[in-house]
Coordinates of C-alpha atoms and ligand atoms in Angstrom, one line a residue:
X1 CA -6.5 44.1 6.8
X2 CA -9.7 45.6 4.6
X3 CA -12.9 44.2 6.6
X4 CA -16.2 44.4 4.7
X5 CA -19.1 45.6 7.1
X6 CA -22.7 46.0 5.7
X7 CA -24.6 45.1 8.6
X8 CA -25.3 45.8 12.3
X9 CA -27.0 44.4 15.2
X10 CA -29.0 46.5 17.6
X11 CA -28.6 45.7 21.1
X12 CA -31.0 47.1 23.7
X13 CA -29.8 47.5 27.3
X14 CA -31.7 47.3 30.5
X15 CA -31.1 51.3 30.7
X16 CA -33.1 52.1 27.4
X17 CA -29.8 52.6 25.8
X18 CA -29.5 51.0 22.4
X19 CA -25.9 50.0 20.9
X20 CA -25.0 49.1 17.7
X21 CA -22.5 46.3 16.7
X22 CA -20.9 45.9 13.2
X23 CA -21.1 42.3 11.6
X24 CA -17.7 41.7 9.5
X25 CA -18.3 39.7 6.4
X26 CA -16.3 36.5 6.1
X27 CA -15.3 34.9 2.6
X28 CA -16.5 31.5 3.7
X29 CA -18.2 30.5 6.7
X30 CA -20.4 32.4 9.2
X31 CA -19.9 36.3 9.5
X32 CA -18.8 37.5 12.9
X33 CA -20.3 40.1 15.1
X34 CA -17.6 42.5 16.2
X35 CA -18.0 43.0 19.9
X36 CA -14.6 44.9 20.4
X37 CA -16.7 48.2 21.5
X38 CA -19.2 46.4 23.5
X39 CA -17.6 46.9 26.7
X40 CA -16.8 50.7 26.2
X41 CA -20.4 51.4 25.0
X42 CA -22.4 48.9 27.5
X43 CA -20.2 48.3 30.3
X44 CA -20.5 44.2 29.6
X45 CA -18.1 41.6 28.8
X46 CA -19.2 38.7 27.0
X47 CA -18.7 35.2 28.7
X48 CA -17.7 32.2 26.2
X49 CA -15.5 29.8 28.2
X50 CA -14.0 27.3 25.7
X51 CA -14.8 29.7 22.9
X52 CA -17.4 28.1 21.8
X53 CA -18.8 31.5 19.8
X54 CA -15.7 33.5 19.8
X55 CA -13.5 34.3 17.0
X56 CA -10.1 35.0 18.6
X57 CA -8.5 36.7 15.4
X58 CA -8.7 37.1 11.7
X59 CA -6.6 34.9 9.7
X60 CA -6.4 33.9 5.7
X61 CA -5.0 30.5 6.4
X62 CA -7.4 27.7 7.0
X63 CA -11.2 27.5 6.4
X64 CA -13.2 24.7 8.0
X65 CA -16.8 24.0 7.5
X66 CA -17.4 21.7 10.3
X67 CA -21.4 20.8 9.1
X68 CA -20.0 19.7 5.7
X69 CA -16.8 18.4 6.3
X70 CA -14.7 21.0 4.5
X71 CA -11.1 21.7 5.1
X72 CA -9.6 24.5 3.0
X73 CA -5.9 25.5 3.3
X74 CA -5.8 28.8 1.4
X75 CA -8.5 27.7 -0.6
X76 CA -7.4 24.2 -1.7
X77 CA -9.0 21.4 -0.3
X78 CA -7.2 18.9 2.1
X79 CA -7.9 15.9 -0.3
X80 CA -6.3 17.7 -3.3
X81 CA -3.4 18.7 -1.4
X82 CA -3.1 15.3 0.3
X83 CA -3.4 13.8 -3.1
X84 CA -1.0 15.6 -5.3
X85 CA 1.2 17.9 -3.2
X86 CA 4.0 17.0 -0.9
X87 CA 4.5 18.3 2.7
X88 CA 7.2 21.0 1.8
X89 CA 4.7 22.7 -1.0
X90 CA 1.8 22.7 1.7
X91 CA 4.5 24.3 4.3
X92 CA 5.1 26.9 1.7
X93 CA 1.5 27.2 1.1
X94 CA 0.4 27.9 4.6
X95 CA 3.4 30.3 5.2
X96 CA 3.2 32.4 1.8
X97 CA -0.4 32.3 0.7
X98 CA 0.2 30.5 -2.5
X99 CA 1.6 27.1 -3.9
X100 CA 5.3 27.4 -5.0
X101 CA 6.5 27.2 -8.5
X102 CA 9.4 24.8 -9.1
X103 CA 12.1 27.6 -8.5
X104 CA 9.9 28.7 -5.5
X105 CA 9.7 25.3 -4.2
X106 CA 13.7 24.4 -4.6
X107 CA 14.5 27.7 -2.8
X108 CA 12.4 26.8 0.1
X109 CA 13.2 23.4 0.3
X110 CA 17.1 24.4 0.1
X111 CA 16.3 26.9 3.0
X112 CA 14.8 24.3 5.2
X113 CA 17.6 21.6 4.3
X114 CA 20.2 24.2 5.3
X115 CA 18.9 24.3 8.8
X116 CA 18.0 20.9 9.8
X117 CA 21.0 20.2 12.2
X118 CA 20.9 20.8 15.5
X119 CA 23.5 22.7 17.9
X120 CA 25.9 20.1 19.2
X121 CA 25.1 21.1 22.6
X122 CA 21.4 20.0 22.3
X123 CA 22.5 16.4 22.5
X124 CA 24.0 17.2 26.0
X125 CA 20.7 18.8 26.8
X126 CA 18.7 15.9 25.7
X127 CA 20.8 13.6 27.6
X128 CA 19.7 15.6 30.6
X129 CA 16.4 13.9 30.7
X130 CA 15.5 10.4 31.9
X131 CA 15.5 7.9 29.5
X132 CA 11.9 7.0 30.2
X133 CA 10.6 10.7 29.6
X134 CA 7.9 11.0 27.1
X135 CA 9.1 12.5 23.9
X136 CA 6.6 15.0 24.1
X137 CA 8.3 16.3 27.3
X138 CA 11.8 16.2 25.6
X139 CA 10.3 18.4 23.0
X140 CA 8.6 21.1 25.1
X141 CA 12.1 21.2 26.8
X142 CA 14.0 21.1 23.8
X143 CA 12.2 23.3 21.4
X144 CA 12.1 25.9 24.3
X145 CA 15.7 25.6 24.8
X146 CA 16.3 26.4 21.1
X147 CA 15.3 29.8 22.0
X148 CA 18.4 30.4 23.8
X149 CA 20.2 29.2 20.7
X150 CA 19.6 31.7 17.8
X151 CA 20.4 35.3 19.3
X152 CA 21.1 36.4 15.7
X153 CA 17.3 36.6 14.6
X154 CA 15.5 37.8 17.6
X155 CA 14.2 41.2 16.0
X156 CA 10.9 39.8 14.8
X157 CA 10.1 43.2 13.3
X158 CA 12.6 42.5 10.8
X159 CA 10.9 40.4 8.1
X160 CA 14.2 38.3 7.1
X161 CA 14.8 37.4 10.8
X162 CA 11.3 36.4 11.2
X163 CA 11.6 33.9 8.0
X164 CA 14.8 32.6 9.2
X165 CA 13.3 31.9 12.6
X166 CA 10.3 30.2 10.7
X167 CA 12.8 28.0 8.7
X168 CA 14.5 26.9 11.5
X169 CA 11.6 25.8 13.7
X170 CA 10.4 23.8 10.6
X171 CA 13.8 22.3 9.6
X172 CA 14.9 21.2 13.2
X173 CA 11.4 19.6 14.4
X174 CA 11.8 16.2 12.7
X175 CA 15.4 16.2 14.4
X176 CA 14.6 16.8 17.6
X177 CA 11.5 14.3 17.7
X178 CA 13.6 11.4 16.2
X179 CA 16.8 12.5 18.7
X180 CA 14.0 12.4 21.3
X181 CA 13.1 9.0 20.3
X182 CA 16.6 7.6 20.0
X183 CA 17.7 8.9 23.3
X184 CA 14.7 6.8 24.9
X185 CA 16.1 3.7 22.8
X186 CA 19.7 4.4 24.3
X187 CA 20.8 4.4 20.6
X188 CA 23.2 6.8 19.0
X189 CA 21.3 9.8 17.2
X190 CA 21.2 9.9 13.5
X191 CA 22.4 13.4 11.9
X192 CA 20.0 14.6 9.1
X193 CA 21.0 13.8 5.5
X194 CA 20.3 16.7 3.4
X195 CA 20.0 14.5 0.2
X196 CA 16.6 13.3 1.3
X197 CA 13.0 14.7 1.4
X198 CA 11.8 16.1 4.7
X199 CA 9.5 12.9 5.1
X200 CA 12.3 10.6 4.3
X201 CA 14.9 12.4 6.5
X202 CA 12.5 12.3 9.3
X203 CA 11.9 8.4 9.0
X204 CA 15.8 7.9 8.5
X205 CA 16.6 9.6 11.7
X206 CA 14.0 7.9 13.7
X207 CA 14.6 4.4 12.3
X208 CA 18.3 3.9 11.0
X209 CA 21.0 3.0 13.3
X210 CA 24.6 3.5 12.4
X211 CA 24.6 -0.4 11.7
X212 CA 21.9 -0.2 9.6
X213 CA 20.5 2.3 7.2
X214 CA 16.9 3.3 6.5
X215 CA 15.9 2.2 2.9
X216 CA 13.1 4.4 1.6
X217 CA 10.0 3.0 0.0
X218 CA 7.9 5.2 -2.2
X219 CA 4.3 4.0 -0.7
X220 CA 5.7 4.6 2.8
X221 CA 7.2 8.0 2.0
X222 CA 3.7 9.0 0.2
X223 CA 1.8 7.9 3.4
X224 CA 4.3 9.9 5.8
X225 CA 3.9 12.9 3.4
X226 CA 0.0 12.4 3.5
X227 CA 0.2 12.3 7.2
X228 CA 2.4 15.4 7.7
X229 CA 0.1 17.2 5.2
X230 CA -3.0 15.9 7.3
X231 CA -2.0 17.2 10.2
X232 CA -0.2 20.8 9.0
X233 CA -2.9 23.0 10.2
X234 CA -6.3 23.2 11.5
X235 CA -7.1 27.0 12.4
X236 CA -7.6 28.1 15.8
X237 CA -7.4 24.9 17.6
X238 CA -6.2 24.7 21.2
X239 CA -2.4 24.4 20.2
X240 CA -2.3 27.0 17.7
X241 CA -4.3 29.4 19.9
X242 CA -1.9 28.9 22.4
X243 CA 1.0 29.8 20.0
X244 CA -0.9 32.8 19.1
X245 CA -1.5 33.8 22.5
X246 CA 2.1 33.4 23.7
X247 CA 3.3 35.1 20.6
X248 CA 0.8 38.4 21.2
X249 CA 3.5 39.5 23.7
X250 CA 6.2 39.6 21.5
X251 CA 7.7 36.3 22.7
X252 CA 10.3 34.2 20.9
X253 CA 9.0 31.8 18.4
X254 CA 10.8 28.7 19.9
X255 CA 9.2 29.6 23.2
X256 CA 5.9 29.9 21.5
X257 CA 6.1 26.9 19.9
X258 CA 7.3 24.8 23.0
X259 CA 3.6 26.2 24.4
X260 CA 2.0 24.7 21.3
X261 CA 3.6 21.6 21.9
X262 CA 2.6 21.6 25.7
X263 CA -1.2 22.2 24.5
X264 CA -1.1 19.5 21.8
X265 CA 0.1 16.8 24.3
X266 CA -3.4 16.6 25.9
X267 CA -5.6 13.5 25.2
X268 CA -8.4 15.9 24.2
X269 CA -6.1 17.3 21.5
X270 CA -2.9 15.8 19.9
X271 CA -2.6 13.2 22.6
X272 CA -6.1 11.4 21.0
X273 CA -4.0 9.4 18.6
X274 CA -2.0 7.7 21.3
X275 CA -5.1 7.3 23.2
X276 CA -7.0 5.7 20.2
X277 CA -4.3 2.9 19.8
X278 CA -4.6 2.1 23.4
X279 CA -8.1 1.7 22.9
X280 CA -7.9 -0.6 20.1
X281 CA -5.1 -2.4 22.0
X282 CA -7.8 -3.0 24.8
X283 CA -10.3 -4.1 22.3
X284 CA -7.8 -6.5 20.5
X285 CA -6.8 -8.2 23.8
X286 CA -10.0 -9.0 25.3
X287 CA -12.9 -6.7 25.1
X288 CA -16.0 -6.2 23.0
X289 CA -16.6 -3.5 20.7
X290 CA -20.1 -3.2 22.1
X291 CA -18.8 -2.7 25.7
X292 CA -16.9 0.3 24.6
X293 CA -19.7 1.9 22.6
X294 CA -21.9 1.5 25.8
X295 CA -19.3 3.1 28.1
X296 CA -19.1 6.0 25.9
X297 CA -22.8 6.5 26.0
X298 CA -23.2 5.8 29.6
X299 CA -23.7 9.7 31.1
X300 CA -21.7 8.4 34.6
X301 CA -18.8 7.4 32.9
X302 CA -16.2 10.0 31.9
X303 CA -14.8 7.3 29.3
X304 CA -15.3 8.8 25.6
X305 CA -14.9 7.1 22.3
X306 CA -11.2 8.3 21.5
X307 CA -10.8 9.5 17.9
X308 CA -14.6 10.4 17.8
X309 CA -16.0 13.6 17.9
X310 CA -14.7 17.0 17.3
X311 CA -15.5 20.8 18.2
X312 CA -15.9 21.8 14.9
X313 CA -16.6 19.0 12.4
X314 CA -20.6 17.6 12.9
X315 CA -19.8 15.6 9.8
X316 CA -16.9 12.9 8.8
X317 CA -13.7 15.0 9.3
X318 CA -12.3 14.9 5.8
X319 CA -8.7 14.0 7.1
X320 CA -10.1 10.8 8.5
X321 CA -11.1 9.4 5.3
X322 CA -7.7 10.2 3.4
X323 CA -6.1 8.7 6.5
X324 CA -8.2 5.5 6.1
X325 CA -7.0 5.2 2.6
X326 CA -3.4 5.8 3.5
X327 CA -3.8 2.9 5.9
X328 CA -5.2 0.5 3.3
X329 CA -2.4 1.4 1.2
X330 CA 0.5 0.9 3.5
X331 CA -0.8 -2.0 4.7
X332 CA -1.2 -3.5 1.6
X333 CA 2.4 -2.5 0.6
X334 CA 3.6 -4.5 3.8
X335 CA 1.6 -7.4 3.0
X336 CA -0.3 -6.9 6.1
X337 CA -3.9 -6.2 4.5
X338 CA -5.7 -8.3 7.4
X339 CA -4.4 -6.0 10.1
X340 CA -6.4 -6.9 13.2
X341 CA -6.2 -3.0 14.2
X342 CA -7.7 -1.9 11.3
X343 CA -10.3 -4.3 11.1
X344 CA -11.3 -3.7 14.6
X345 CA -11.3 0.2 13.7
X346 CA -13.5 -0.3 11.1
X347 CA -16.2 -2.4 12.8
X348 CA -15.9 0.3 15.8
X349 CA -16.7 3.1 13.1
X350 CA -19.3 0.8 11.8
X351 CA -21.1 0.4 15.1
X352 CA -20.7 4.1 16.2
X353 CA -21.8 5.4 13.1
X354 CA -25.2 3.1 13.4
X355 CA -25.8 4.1 16.9
X356 CA -28.6 6.5 17.7
X357 CA -26.3 8.2 20.6
X358 CA -23.5 9.0 18.1
X359 CA -26.0 9.9 15.4
X360 CA -27.7 12.3 17.4
X361 CA -24.9 14.0 18.8
X362 CA -23.2 14.0 15.5
X363 CA -19.9 12.2 16.6
X364 CA -17.8 11.1 13.9
X365 CA -14.2 9.7 13.3
X366 CA -11.6 12.6 13.6
X367 CA -8.1 12.7 12.0
X368 CA -7.0 10.6 15.2
X369 CA -9.0 7.9 14.7
X370 CA -6.9 6.3 11.6
X371 CA -3.6 8.0 12.1
X372 CA -2.6 5.7 15.1
X373 CA -2.8 2.9 12.9
X374 CA -1.1 4.2 10.0
X375 CA 1.6 5.4 12.6
X376 CA 1.8 1.8 14.0
X377 CA 2.1 0.5 10.6
X378 CA 5.2 2.8 9.6
X379 CA 6.8 1.3 12.8
X380 CA 6.4 4.5 15.2
X381 CA 5.9 3.4 18.7
X382 CA 2.9 4.6 20.8
X383 CA 5.1 7.3 22.4
X384 CA 5.8 8.8 19.1
X385 CA 2.3 9.5 17.9
X386 CA 1.7 12.9 19.4
X387 CA 5.3 14.0 18.5
X388 CA 4.8 13.2 14.9
X389 CA 1.8 15.1 15.1
X390 CA 4.0 18.0 16.8
X391 CA 6.4 17.7 13.8
X392 CA 3.3 18.5 11.2
X393 CA 1.5 21.1 13.2
X394 CA 4.8 23.1 13.6
X395 CA 4.0 24.4 9.9
X396 CA 0.8 25.4 11.1
X397 CA 2.0 27.0 14.4
X398 CA 4.5 29.4 12.5
X399 CA 2.3 30.3 9.8
X400 CA -0.1 31.6 12.2
X401 CA 2.7 33.2 14.5
X402 CA 4.0 34.9 11.3
X403 CA 0.4 36.1 10.2
X404 CA -0.1 37.5 13.6
X405 CA 3.2 39.1 13.9
X406 CA 2.5 40.9 10.5
X407 CA -0.9 42.1 11.3
X408 CA -0.7 45.5 12.1
X409 CA -3.9 45.7 14.0
X410 CA -2.0 43.0 16.5
X411 CA -2.8 43.5 20.3
X412 CA -1.6 41.5 23.3
X413 CA -4.0 38.7 23.7
X414 CA -5.9 39.4 27.0
X415 CA -9.1 37.9 27.7
X416 CA -11.4 39.0 30.6
X417 CA -13.4 36.9 32.8
X418 CA -16.7 36.6 34.8
X419 CA -15.6 37.1 38.2
X420 CA -17.7 35.0 41.1
X421 CA -15.3 35.3 43.9
X422 CA -15.3 37.4 47.2
X423 CA -16.0 41.2 47.3
X424 CA -13.7 43.4 48.7
X425 CA -12.8 42.4 52.5
X426 CA -10.6 43.9 55.1
X427 CA -7.3 42.4 56.0
X428 CA -7.1 40.2 59.0
X429 CA -3.9 40.1 61.2
X430 CA -2.2 36.7 61.0
X431 CA -2.7 36.1 64.7
X432 CA -6.4 36.9 64.7
X433 CA -7.3 34.5 61.9
X434 CA -7.4 31.2 63.7
X435 CA -9.7 32.8 66.4
X436 CA -11.8 34.2 63.7
X437 CA -12.0 30.5 61.9
X438 CA -12.9 28.9 65.3
X439 CA -15.7 31.5 66.1
X440 CA -17.3 30.8 62.5
X441 CA -16.9 26.9 62.9
X442 CA -18.7 27.1 66.4
X443 CA -21.5 29.5 65.3
X444 CA -21.8 27.1 62.2
X445 CA -22.0 24.0 64.4
X446 CA -24.6 25.6 66.6
X447 CA -26.9 26.6 63.7
X448 CA -26.5 23.0 62.3
X449 CA -27.5 21.4 65.6
X450 CA -30.4 24.1 65.8
X451 CA -31.5 22.9 62.4
X452 CA -31.3 19.4 62.9
X453 CA -33.4 19.8 66.1
X454 CA -36.3 21.6 64.4
Ligands
ACO1 N1 -17.5 9.8 22.9 C1 -18.8 9.5 23.4 N2 -19.5 10.9 23.7 C2 -18.7 11.9 23.2 C3 -17.4 11.8 22.4 C4 -17.0 10.6 22.2 N3 -15.4 10.8 21.8 N4 -17.1 13.2 22.1 C5 -18.0 14.0 22.5 N5 -19.4 13.1 23.0 C6 -20.6 13.7 23.6 C7 -20.0 14.8 25.1 O1 -20.0 13.4 26.1 C8 -20.9 15.5 25.1 O2 -22.4 15.0 25.4 P1 -23.6 15.7 26.5 O3 -24.1 16.8 25.3 O4 -24.6 14.8 26.8 O5 -22.8 16.3 27.6 C9 -21.3 15.9 23.6 O6 -21.0 14.7 22.8 C10 -20.7 17.2 23.1 O7 -19.3 16.9 23.4 P2 -18.1 17.9 24.2 O8 -16.9 17.3 24.7 O9 -18.9 18.9 24.7 O10 -17.8 18.6 22.9 P3 -16.3 19.5 22.7 O11 -16.6 20.2 21.3 O12 -16.3 20.1 23.9 O13 -15.2 18.3 22.5 C11 -13.9 16.8 21.7 C12 -14.8 18.0 21.4 C13 -12.7 17.2 22.7 C14 -12.7 16.2 20.5 C15 -14.4 15.4 22.1 O14 -15.3 15.0 21.1 C16 -13.6 14.5 22.6 O15 -13.1 14.5 23.6 N6 -13.5 13.3 21.6 C17 -12.4 12.2 22.1 C18 -10.9 12.7 22.1 C19 -10.5 13.0 20.5 O16 -10.7 12.2 19.5 N7 -9.8 14.0 20.3 C20 -9.2 14.4 19.2 C21 -10.0 15.8 18.7 S1 -9.2 16.0 16.8 C22 -7.8 16.6 17.3 O17 -7.5 17.2 18.2 C23 -6.8 16.6 16.3

């Protein structure tokens, strides 16, 4: 990939040696200091747990300006995409770099539809789980297991096989999520119907039964499309970085996506939408908004206001405002304008945005603050919230996996560390270890007693 290097930073080392590190220009956002030669030139590693200042890769897919609250996919604003596009167009955009024309869209949708079914053996596989298994647990296992089913496209150096793998993963994800849900209910699975759109198919497989079909509603379908678009990608978040890291070794893409699902599950990431709804439920039952705000501000209390704050956004998450509007639209359509969860969420948002703690720390609602209410209005149970997120984010995961595999400069991801453990020491024979430990304990106790007397 062509990189522009116009500036360099000079670093003076303690031995009077000076080294120069190049600064690579970005098309948007901060330029980056290229530290790849740092260790070779200076003998130092960088130390950045949590990647607060570290870019882990070069990417052309998504750009976020957290300060201004801007999110672009391949240059298009998330607001425009959520308003005008459907999920398949956004999937194509993320994968291929441009919005499709009519023909390209038709072909892409046909390819995805072709792969919506799961191997019949997967039904037996899912039946191996406990009925009360979390759908995310079923998804991690099932998606990982798919790596054993498609032996015909394991050569990822072949662009066609790569493309088929990405289509298969995107196509099968709604089927897996819906079947995991059906299994938890004890209901028969519903097979995909390829006459429907991606969003409608997912809703039907989730909510239809053999005795009652799912009837699409354009307002609900639009909202589901928006929800999928809003969650489709978010540059190098924890789950996407996990997929890239796993894939950097050349691992099977189904296995890499299974790793991404595992990472997404946590409450600090995709599990937040479930946590937000649990919080709103608690507030609805008995608690006061003020108590939750106070708990979130208490440094002694690990509680955080779920759906607030973001590593990158230090402004309103642009996805949260689209999600809030989608909530209003769906609740109006369903005749539930005065929904108590939405009322609590709006009051909670208002209270937090006017509180000095949240203002000072630049904590704003993130995408998950309103997605829980929308999912609730659409009829999804709490346990499915993160699973729906996983269906949407799969598109981003495979787009990043594809970009990484196609990068000729790709290297296996192998971070270094700051080691603070023991220095080299001699091996002690097993029978001498207890004796040695007793001696150390006796000496420590003598020293402690002497110290107490003095
Ligand atoms: N409520 C109260 N205080 C908060 C919150 C919150 N939701 N979020 C951050 N803070 C405080 C932290 O306690 C910290 O305070 P300190 O400086 O006094 O120690 C400060 O703000 C900075 O927060 P960090 O946790 O250090 O920020 P980080 O970037 O590591 O974490 C995260 C971001 C994980 C999203 C965090 O804000 C959080 O846990 N939020 C709640 C969970 C959530 O909504 N997650 C969804 C994220 S969006 C997504 O994954 C789709």
